[in-house]
Short mmCIF file of C-alpha atoms and ligand atoms in Angstrom, two decimals:
data_model
loop_
_atom_site.label_atom_id
_atom_site.label_comp_id
_atom_site.label_asym_id
_atom_site.label_seq_id
_atom_site.Cartn_x
_atom_site.Cartn_y
_atom_site.Cartn_z
CA MET A 1092 39.66 27.90 17.14
CA ALA A 1093 39.28 24.66 17.83
CA TYR A 1094 41.86 21.93 19.02
CA PHE A 1095 41.58 18.62 21.37
CA ASN A 1096 43.15 18.51 24.79
CA PRO A 1097 42.24 15.75 26.47
CA MET A 1098 45.30 15.74 28.59
CA ARG A 1099 43.95 19.02 30.50
CA PRO A 1100 42.56 17.64 33.99
CA SER A 1101 39.81 19.26 33.02
CA TYR A 1102 39.03 17.85 30.09
CA ILE A 1103 39.48 14.48 32.40
CA ALA A 1104 36.82 15.06 34.63
CA ASP A 1105 34.56 16.02 32.43
CA PRO A 1106 34.67 15.79 28.95
CA TYR A 1107 31.49 16.45 27.05
CA PRO A 1108 31.72 19.87 26.88
CA ALA A 1109 35.20 19.90 25.02
CA LEU A 1110 33.20 17.50 22.36
CA ALA A 1111 30.20 19.55 21.89
CA ARG A 1112 32.93 22.32 21.21
CA LEU A 1113 34.39 20.78 18.84
CA ARG A 1114 31.60 19.16 17.05
CA SER A 1115 29.98 22.25 16.48
CA GLU A 1116 33.41 23.94 15.74
CA ALA A 1117 34.94 21.47 13.70
CA PRO A 1118 33.39 17.90 13.24
CA VAL A 1119 35.94 16.21 11.62
CA PHE A 1120 39.12 17.24 12.44
CA PHE A 1121 42.91 17.40 12.05
CA SER A 1122 45.41 17.55 15.66
CA GLU A 1123 48.46 18.25 14.94
CA PRO A 1124 49.44 16.93 18.22
CA HIS A 1125 48.02 13.33 17.73
CA ASP A 1126 49.22 13.75 14.16
CA ALA A 1127 45.29 12.10 13.97
CA TRP A 1128 41.68 13.67 12.47
CA ILE A 1129 39.35 13.59 15.91
CA VAL A 1130 36.08 12.66 13.84
CA THR A 1131 32.82 13.34 16.90
CA SER A 1132 29.84 13.97 14.39
CA TYR A 1133 27.37 11.01 14.45
CA ALA A 1134 26.90 10.36 10.40
CA GLU A 1135 30.72 10.66 10.61
CA CYS A 1136 31.56 8.08 12.91
CA LEU A 1137 29.02 6.25 11.29
CA ALA A 1138 30.26 6.53 7.51
CA ILE A 1139 33.71 5.17 9.16
CA LEU A 1140 32.72 2.46 11.14
CA HIS A 1141 30.77 0.85 7.86
CA ASP A 1142 33.51 1.43 5.37
CA GLU A 1143 36.31 -0.82 6.02
CA ALA A 1144 37.88 -0.26 2.79
CA THR A 1145 38.68 2.78 2.67
CA PHE A 1146 38.97 2.55 6.65
CA ALA A 1147 40.87 -0.09 7.89
CA SER A 1148 42.21 -1.90 11.17
CA ASP A 1149 45.75 -2.59 11.03
CA PRO A 1150 47.82 0.52 11.78
CA ALA A 1151 50.21 -1.13 9.26
CA HIS A 1152 48.20 1.57 6.83
CA SER A 1153 49.05 4.75 8.87
CA THR A 1154 52.33 6.63 7.20
CA GLY A 1155 52.76 9.40 9.73
CA ARG A 1156 54.27 9.90 13.25
CA VAL A 1157 51.42 7.36 14.56
CA GLY A 1158 52.30 4.15 12.38
CA GLU A 1159 56.10 4.71 12.99
CA ARG A 1160 55.35 4.90 17.21
CA ILE A 1161 52.98 1.43 16.82
CA GLY A 1162 55.18 -0.12 14.64
CA GLN A 1163 58.29 0.40 16.83
CA GLN A 1164 56.04 -0.67 20.19
CA ARG A 1165 55.39 -3.76 17.91
CA ARG A 1166 58.47 -4.70 17.58
CA LYS A 1167 59.26 -4.39 21.37
CA GLN A 1168 56.39 -6.91 21.93
CA VAL A 1169 57.36 -10.73 22.24
CA LEU A 1170 54.13 -11.50 19.69
CA GLY A 1171 55.75 -8.59 17.32
CA ASP A 1172 53.66 -7.98 14.05
CA THR A 1173 51.23 -11.16 14.69
CA PRO A 1174 47.78 -10.25 13.84
CA ARG A 1175 45.67 -9.01 16.14
CA ILE A 1176 41.47 -9.78 15.80
CA GLY A 1177 40.34 -5.83 16.46
CA GLN A 1178 43.31 -5.13 14.61
CA SER A 1179 43.33 -6.42 10.76
CA ASP A 1180 41.18 -6.82 7.89
CA ALA A 1181 39.85 -9.31 5.25
CA PRO A 1182 40.53 -11.46 5.16
CA ILE A 1183 42.61 -12.28 8.01
CA HIS A 1184 40.33 -10.71 10.81
CA GLY A 1185 37.31 -13.01 9.07
CA ARG A 1186 39.20 -16.00 10.07
CA LEU A 1187 40.26 -15.21 13.43
CA ARG A 1188 36.84 -13.91 14.24
CA GLY A 1189 35.35 -17.08 12.87
CA THR A 1190 37.88 -18.45 15.67
CA VAL A 1191 36.06 -17.26 18.67
CA ALA A 1192 32.77 -15.56 17.37
CA ALA A 1193 30.45 -18.59 17.86
CA ALA A 1194 31.30 -18.89 22.24
CA PHE A 1195 29.58 -15.21 22.33
CA THR A 1196 26.60 -15.17 20.29
CA PRO A 1197 23.56 -13.98 22.96
CA ARG A 1198 21.53 -17.70 22.52
CA TYR A 1199 25.50 -19.07 23.98
CA VAL A 1200 26.12 -16.37 26.12
CA GLU A 1201 22.25 -16.62 28.14
CA GLY A 1202 23.39 -19.96 29.05
CA VAL A 1203 26.29 -18.66 31.69
CA ARG A 1204 23.65 -15.82 33.04
CA ALA A 1205 22.82 -18.23 35.79
CA PHE A 1206 26.98 -18.38 36.54
CA VAL A 1207 27.17 -14.49 36.41
CA GLU A 1208 24.16 -14.44 38.58
CA ARG A 1209 25.30 -16.46 41.39
CA GLU A 1210 28.92 -15.05 40.53
CA VAL A 1211 27.30 -11.14 41.37
CA GLU A 1212 25.39 -12.44 44.51
CA VAL A 1213 28.96 -13.74 46.19
CA LEU A 1214 30.44 -10.55 45.45
CA LEU A 1215 27.88 -8.89 46.91
CA ASP A 1216 27.97 -11.03 49.77
CA THR A 1217 31.54 -10.90 50.71
CA HIS A 1218 32.08 -6.97 49.91
CA LEU A 1219 28.89 -5.38 50.53
CA LYS A 1220 28.32 -4.91 54.90
CA PRO A 1221 26.67 -2.17 56.41
CA ASP A 1222 29.74 -0.90 58.27
CA ARG A 1223 31.89 -0.12 55.42
CA PRO A 1224 31.95 1.34 51.75
CA PHE A 1225 31.46 -0.43 49.06
CA ASP A 1226 33.48 0.21 45.76
CA ALA A 1227 31.24 -0.49 42.78
CA LEU A 1228 34.09 -0.47 40.13
CA ASN A 1229 36.32 -2.12 42.46
CA ASP A 1230 33.93 -4.41 44.80
CA LEU A 1231 32.20 -5.78 42.02
CA GLY A 1232 33.02 -4.35 38.00
CA ALA A 1233 36.37 -5.07 37.97
CA LEU A 1234 36.01 -9.11 39.80
CA LEU A 1235 33.12 -10.13 37.44
CA PRO A 1236 34.40 -10.37 34.03
CA ARG A 1237 37.34 -11.43 35.24
CA ALA A 1238 35.88 -13.96 37.13
CA VAL A 1239 33.14 -15.26 33.67
CA ILE A 1240 35.78 -14.63 30.68
CA GLY A 1241 37.38 -17.70 32.72
CA LEU A 1242 34.69 -19.81 32.85
CA GLN A 1243 34.19 -18.78 29.20
CA LEU A 1244 36.85 -19.78 28.18
CA GLY A 1245 36.95 -22.87 30.05
CA ALA A 1246 39.55 -23.56 31.53
CA PRO A 1247 38.97 -25.46 34.77
CA GLU A 1248 39.07 -23.96 38.23
CA VAL A 1249 43.02 -24.34 39.08
CA ASP A 1250 43.84 -23.27 35.59
CA ARG A 1251 42.09 -19.82 34.83
CA ARG A 1252 44.21 -17.79 37.41
CA GLN A 1253 47.35 -19.06 35.71
CA VAL A 1254 45.77 -18.33 32.14
CA MET A 1255 45.34 -14.74 32.56
CA GLU A 1256 48.34 -14.10 34.76
CA TRP A 1257 50.30 -15.91 31.87
CA ALA A 1258 47.77 -13.47 29.53
CA THR A 1259 48.46 -10.39 31.73
CA ALA A 1260 52.55 -10.69 31.54
CA LEU A 1261 52.34 -11.04 27.54
CA MET A 1262 50.33 -7.86 27.27
CA GLN A 1263 52.79 -5.76 29.50
CA THR A 1264 55.13 -6.33 26.31
CA VAL A 1265 52.68 -3.58 24.87
CA ASN A 1266 53.87 -1.25 27.41
CA ALA A 1267 56.14 1.50 26.60
CA ASP A 1268 58.67 1.24 29.19
CA LEU A 1269 59.52 -2.09 28.60
CA THR A 1270 61.89 -3.38 31.29
CA ALA A 1271 64.20 -6.45 30.89
CA GLY A 1272 62.23 -8.22 33.86
CA ARG A 1273 59.32 -7.71 31.48
CA ARG A 1274 60.30 -9.08 28.82
CA ALA A 1275 61.71 -12.07 31.05
CA ASP A 1276 58.10 -12.10 32.67
CA ALA A 1277 56.43 -12.13 28.84
CA GLU A 1278 58.75 -14.56 27.78
CA ALA A 1279 58.48 -17.41 30.19
CA ALA A 1280 54.61 -16.83 30.19
CA ARG A 1281 54.89 -17.53 25.80
CA GLU A 1282 56.72 -20.57 26.91
CA GLY A 1283 53.95 -21.98 29.59
CA LEU A 1284 50.67 -20.45 27.82
CA LEU A 1285 51.72 -22.13 24.93
CA ALA A 1286 52.93 -25.54 26.11
CA TYR A 1287 49.28 -25.36 28.04
CA LEU A 1288 47.30 -24.77 25.27
CA GLY A 1289 49.44 -27.72 23.63
CA ARG A 1290 48.15 -29.95 26.70
CA VAL A 1291 44.17 -28.40 26.82
CA ALA A 1292 44.19 -29.38 22.44
CA ARG A 1293 45.71 -33.48 22.90
CA GLY A 1294 42.64 -33.41 26.07
CA GLU A 1295 44.88 -33.63 28.30
CA ALA A 1296 43.58 -30.42 30.53
CA GLY A 1297 40.45 -28.35 30.27
CA ASP A 1298 37.11 -28.91 29.11
CA PRO A 1299 36.48 -30.81 25.34
CA ASP A 1300 33.37 -28.42 24.58
CA SER A 1301 35.50 -25.35 25.87
CA LEU A 1302 36.09 -22.34 23.68
CA LEU A 1303 40.36 -22.71 23.95
CA THR A 1304 39.82 -26.42 22.94
CA ARG A 1305 38.50 -24.69 20.02
CA MET A 1306 40.84 -22.17 19.52
CA ALA A 1307 43.67 -24.84 20.59
CA ARG A 1308 42.89 -27.21 17.87
CA ALA A 1309 42.17 -24.68 15.34
CA GLU A 1310 46.13 -23.83 15.73
CA GLY A 1311 48.70 -24.90 12.55
CA GLU A 1312 44.90 -25.24 10.51
CA ARG A 1313 42.92 -22.15 10.90
CA LEU A 1314 46.18 -20.48 13.53
CA SER A 1315 49.50 -19.76 13.64
CA THR A 1316 51.22 -20.76 16.82
CA GLU A 1317 51.77 -16.69 17.07
CA GLU A 1318 48.02 -15.92 16.60
CA LEU A 1319 46.25 -18.35 18.61
CA LEU A 1320 48.77 -17.06 21.27
CA ALA A 1321 47.41 -13.53 20.55
CA LEU A 1322 43.55 -14.45 20.35
CA THR A 1323 43.71 -16.16 23.54
CA ILE A 1324 45.27 -12.85 25.13
CA ASP A 1325 42.88 -10.93 23.20
CA VAL A 1326 39.38 -12.86 24.17
CA ALA A 1327 41.29 -13.29 28.27
CA LEU A 1328 41.75 -9.27 28.36
CA ALA A 1329 40.14 -7.52 26.20
CA GLY A 1330 36.39 -7.65 28.18
CA ASN A 1331 37.73 -7.13 31.15
CA ASP A 1332 38.72 -2.74 32.25
CA THR A 1333 35.98 -2.48 29.89
CA THR A 1334 33.06 -4.42 31.37
CA ALA A 1335 34.61 -3.06 34.56
CA ASN A 1336 34.44 0.55 33.73
CA LEU A 1337 30.73 0.08 32.37
CA ILE A 1338 29.92 -0.81 35.58
CA GLY A 1339 31.30 2.15 37.56
CA ASN A 1340 30.87 4.32 35.09
CA GLY A 1341 26.83 3.02 34.87
CA VAL A 1342 26.22 3.43 38.91
CA LEU A 1343 27.80 6.95 38.79
CA ALA A 1344 25.84 8.01 36.29
CA LEU A 1345 22.74 6.09 38.47
CA VAL A 1346 24.49 8.26 41.45
CA ARG A 1347 24.54 11.17 39.80
CA ASN A 1348 21.01 10.54 38.56
CA PRO A 1349 18.35 9.94 41.72
CA GLU A 1350 14.92 10.22 40.02
CA GLU A 1351 16.60 8.12 36.99
CA GLN A 1352 17.48 5.36 39.92
CA ILE A 1353 13.78 5.57 40.57
CA ARG A 1354 12.26 5.21 37.00
CA LEU A 1355 14.60 1.94 37.11
CA ARG A 1356 13.18 0.29 39.91
CA ALA A 1357 9.82 0.86 38.68
CA SER A 1358 10.60 -0.08 34.65
CA GLU A 1359 13.42 -2.27 36.02
CA ASP A 1360 13.77 -2.93 31.77
CA TYR A 1361 18.25 -3.09 32.72
CA SER A 1362 19.04 -3.99 29.88
CA MET A 1363 17.51 -1.05 27.72
CA ALA A 1364 19.31 0.76 31.04
CA VAL A 1365 22.60 -0.66 30.30
CA ASP A 1366 22.41 0.25 26.71
CA GLU A 1367 21.80 4.43 27.66
CA MET A 1368 24.72 3.51 30.29
CA LEU A 1369 27.33 2.85 27.43
CA ARG A 1370 25.92 5.29 25.22
CA TYR A 1371 25.95 8.32 27.88
CA ASP A 1372 29.81 7.71 29.41
CA PRO A 1373 31.58 5.23 27.38
CA PRO A 1374 34.61 2.50 28.94
CA GLN A 1375 35.94 2.99 25.13
CA GLN A 1376 36.53 6.74 24.47
CA ALA A 1377 37.77 6.50 20.62
CA ILE A 1378 38.49 3.81 17.53
CA ALA A 1379 41.45 4.04 15.63
CA ARG A 1380 41.50 3.68 12.24
CA PHE A 1381 43.76 4.13 9.15
CA THR A 1382 43.21 5.16 5.70
CA CYS A 1383 44.02 2.78 2.79
CA GLN A 1384 42.91 5.56 0.50
CA ALA A 1385 42.30 9.16 0.29
CA SER A 1386 38.19 10.28 0.79
CA THR A 1387 36.07 12.60 1.53
CA LEU A 1388 34.46 13.32 5.62
CA GLY A 1389 32.57 15.89 5.91
CA GLY A 1390 33.73 18.01 3.14
CA ARG A 1391 37.47 17.38 4.61
CA ARG A 1392 39.62 15.78 2.35
CA ILE A 1393 41.89 12.45 4.32
CA PRO A 1394 44.74 11.34 2.70
CA ALA A 1395 45.69 8.17 2.08
CA GLY A 1396 47.71 7.10 5.12
CA ALA A 1397 46.49 8.83 7.84
CA THR A 1398 44.96 7.70 11.18
CA VAL A 1399 41.36 8.53 12.03
CA LEU A 1400 39.96 8.62 15.41
CA ALA A 1401 35.70 7.73 15.59
CA HIS A 1402 35.46 9.43 18.61
CA VAL A 1403 32.57 7.55 19.81
CA ALA A 1404 31.49 9.26 23.07
CA ALA A 1405 31.20 12.28 20.99
CA ALA A 1406 29.66 10.19 18.84
CA ASN A 1407 26.64 9.76 21.27
CA ARG A 1408 26.24 13.11 22.51
CA ASP A 1409 25.55 14.41 19.41
CA PRO A 1410 21.59 16.10 19.01
CA ALA A 1411 21.33 15.31 15.32
CA ALA A 1412 21.03 11.86 16.93
CA PHE A 1413 20.18 12.10 19.84
CA PRO A 1414 17.44 14.11 21.27
CA ASP A 1415 18.98 16.22 24.65
CA PRO A 1416 21.75 14.09 23.89
CA ASP A 1417 23.57 15.24 27.78
CA ARG A 1418 20.77 14.22 29.84
CA PHE A 1419 20.83 10.91 31.22
CA ASP A 1420 17.18 8.81 30.38
CA VAL A 1421 16.61 5.11 31.00
CA SER A 1422 14.05 4.16 28.73
CA ARG A 1423 15.73 5.99 26.34
CA GLN A 1424 14.77 4.54 22.55
CA GLY A 1425 15.61 5.46 19.26
CA GLU A 1426 18.96 5.50 17.38
CA ARG A 1427 21.84 3.19 17.94
CA HIS A 1428 25.01 4.24 20.28
CA LEU A 1429 28.85 3.06 18.75
CA SER A 1430 30.46 2.40 21.99
CA LEU A 1431 30.76 -1.25 21.30
CA GLY A 1432 31.60 -0.56 17.74
CA LEU A 1433 29.60 -0.59 14.53
CA GLY A 1434 29.74 -3.17 11.48
CA VAL A 1435 32.54 -6.15 10.79
CA HIS A 1436 34.41 -5.29 14.31
CA TYR A 1437 32.02 -4.47 16.40
CA CYS A 1438 32.11 -6.07 19.90
CA VAL A 1439 32.56 -9.61 19.86
CA GLY A 1440 31.72 -10.15 23.99
CA ALA A 1441 29.29 -7.12 23.69
CA PRO A 1442 26.20 -9.98 25.23
CA LEU A 1443 28.70 -10.85 27.57
CA ALA A 1444 29.36 -7.44 29.15
CA LYS A 1445 25.17 -6.49 28.73
CA VAL A 1446 24.82 -9.24 30.89
CA GLU A 1447 27.38 -9.29 33.21
CA ALA A 1448 26.67 -5.35 32.93
CA GLU A 1449 22.55 -5.88 33.85
CA VAL A 1450 22.75 -9.10 36.30
CA ALA A 1451 25.52 -6.49 38.07
CA LEU A 1452 23.08 -3.70 38.64
CA ARG A 1453 20.09 -5.35 39.46
CA GLY A 1454 21.79 -7.06 42.39
CA LEU A 1455 22.96 -4.03 43.31
CA MET A 1456 19.48 -2.29 43.33
CA ALA A 1457 18.41 -5.80 45.35
CA ARG A 1458 20.47 -4.83 48.15
CA LEU A 1459 20.68 -1.43 48.28
CA THR A 1460 16.99 1.03 49.15
CA SER A 1461 19.17 3.59 47.14
CA ILE A 1462 22.38 4.28 45.29
CA ARG A 1463 24.55 7.19 46.70
CA LEU A 1464 28.33 8.23 46.85
CA GLU A 1465 29.75 8.21 50.59
CA SER A 1466 30.31 11.45 51.87
CA GLY A 1467 33.17 13.14 51.35
CA ALA A 1468 34.14 10.70 48.63
CA VAL A 1469 36.41 11.41 45.82
CA LEU A 1470 37.33 10.09 42.51
CA GLN A 1471 40.17 9.28 41.15
CA ARG A 1472 39.72 9.11 37.79
CA GLY A 1473 42.71 7.86 35.90
CA PRO A 1474 44.94 9.38 32.72
CA ASP A 1475 44.11 7.78 29.84
CA TRP A 1476 41.48 8.99 28.18
CA MET A 1477 40.61 6.67 25.79
CA LEU A 1478 39.85 4.32 28.91
CA ARG A 1479 37.13 6.26 30.37
CA SER A 1480 37.50 5.39 34.11
CA ALA A 1481 36.47 6.66 37.31
CA GLY A 1482 39.12 4.90 39.54
CA VAL A 1483 36.70 4.33 42.42
CA VAL A 1484 32.81 4.51 43.33
CA PRO A 1485 32.83 4.45 46.71
CA LEU A 1486 28.74 3.54 47.50
CA GLN A 1487 27.09 4.26 51.22
CA THR A 1488 26.22 1.43 52.89
CA GLY A 1489 24.55 2.35 56.55
CA GLY A 1490 21.12 2.27 56.82
CA LEU A 1491 20.58 1.85 52.77
CA LEU A 1492 21.42 -2.15 53.14
CA ARG A 1493 18.23 -4.24 52.68
CA GLY A 1494 17.05 -6.85 55.24
C1 HEM B 1450 31.39 -2.90 28.48
C2 HEM B 1450 32.84 -2.97 27.71
C3 HEM B 1450 32.98 -3.59 26.47
C4 HEM B 1450 32.86 -2.30 25.72
C5 HEM B 1450 32.68 -0.49 25.98
C6 HEM B 1450 34.39 -3.12 24.43
C7 HEM B 1450 34.00 -2.02 23.46
C8 HEM B 1450 34.19 -2.89 21.99
C9 HEM B 1450 34.52 -2.10 20.88
C10 HEM B 1450 34.41 -0.26 21.10
C11 HEM B 1450 34.91 -2.78 19.83
C12 HEM B 1450 35.54 -2.50 18.67
C13 HEM B 1450 36.90 -1.61 18.24
C14 HEM B 1450 37.05 -1.73 16.80
O1 HEM B 1450 36.07 -1.56 15.88
O2 HEM B 1450 37.71 -1.42 16.14
C15 HEM B 1450 35.53 -4.10 20.83
C16 HEM B 1450 36.05 -4.88 20.28
C17 HEM B 1450 35.87 -6.49 20.61
N1 HEM B 1450 35.73 -6.68 21.71
FE1 HEM B 1450 34.89 -5.78 23.17
N2 HEM B 1450 34.54 -4.25 24.43
C18 HEM B 1450 33.25 -5.14 25.84
C19 HEM B 1450 33.43 -5.64 26.43
C20 HEM B 1450 34.64 -7.17 26.01
C21 HEM B 1450 33.91 -8.26 26.50
C22 HEM B 1450 33.57 -8.47 27.41
C23 HEM B 1450 35.24 -9.14 24.98
C24 HEM B 1450 35.48 -10.34 25.53
C25 HEM B 1450 36.22 -11.41 25.26
C26 HEM B 1450 35.71 -8.61 24.77
C27 HEM B 1450 36.28 -8.97 23.32
C28 HEM B 1450 36.34 -7.64 21.94
C29 HEM B 1450 37.51 -8.08 20.89
C30 HEM B 1450 37.83 -9.71 20.88
C31 HEM B 1450 37.03 -7.21 19.66
C32 HEM B 1450 37.52 -7.27 18.34
C33 HEM B 1450 36.62 -7.75 17.86
C34 HEM B 1450 36.47 -7.51 16.03
O3 HEM B 1450 38.16 -6.81 15.94
O4 HEM B 1450 36.17 -8.37 15.63
N3 HEM B 1450 34.79 -7.09 24.29
N4 HEM B 1450 35.11 -3.95 21.80
#
């Protein structure tokens, strides 16, 4: 009988065999313990992400246990029910996205490539040494996006760290075990960030052409004060763990497929390889939607108010869409993967994440003659099945460093 249990250690270690079984037995499956529909086939995930009129992003549409839990969590947060870019629908979503989208277009992002290249070189100079292993996730993947998004927001060097600290403290109120101390930190962060954004809007801080200035000046016109705070936090934090894990999972795929390393060195097509890394082992494994009306999906009747998880990691391995889907192939072409979403909520930071991953991989490949795990290395995968992380990716450096 079909089942979905992402908490099992064997699933956390390698979810793909269980997902293949579920997709072939019940591609649209109601999981009682999750009170959610788990959708694992490519065609049905595509249908969900394309139909935002039926499959909405605002969890307020969920009437079951999931909706109750999200409602409770929201009430505990300092930002309460403030609409979030990733959890809102038209017309609110268009207004929020329109405020930030211009800073993430491929053309705009190409403008920060030189900064990303310099930052990668600095991180490799600092951490890649012949006498100790190099952790591709924590010494490179996790540090790069934090530096880059600070620049992207446009906060000057001295303010970047503080802005990220405020955003992180506010985000922690989303945590279920919210302590009085955390709540006090979050309230203080709210005040600090608001005062700073006020100075940015008045031209007393930050770069006048920056994304942060544009967002701060939209307050009162396009954005409420709470929306400005929520958008700042989402833009500051959404790309950190995701991009880090793209780099970590991607390097791990290269470690485990040495013949693909050789092909990549020959082709130097890092852009195509990054897309294959996203398809093969996505950092965000599933995307949640909530039904506004009853519908039929893969022959199953889904009621209104239901929670639906488009399991994009499973869809990306669907043999109906990808030939030989379990093979990691750095020159794969054809169907597009769903790891960055699709449709109106398609990841706004996608061009930035891809440039960061490309530059990081190119830099690592240039410095190491071969990408290998340190002998005896043990991965420490986190328990969160939605955000797939290797925990650590310690690479051997001894004897492999160039120059
Ligand atoms: C490899 C790295 C990344 C992955 C895997 C990823 C994944 C995703 C996915 C799957 C969505 C769609 C969610 C949905 O449809 O409900 C999304 C949306 C979003 N992402 Fe990313 N993301 C990454 C990097 C970034 C970066 C660097 C930023 C930088 C700011 C970012 C900001 C956002 C925002 C703001 C949204 C919401 C967009 C909307 O709802 O209109 N992401 N991301």
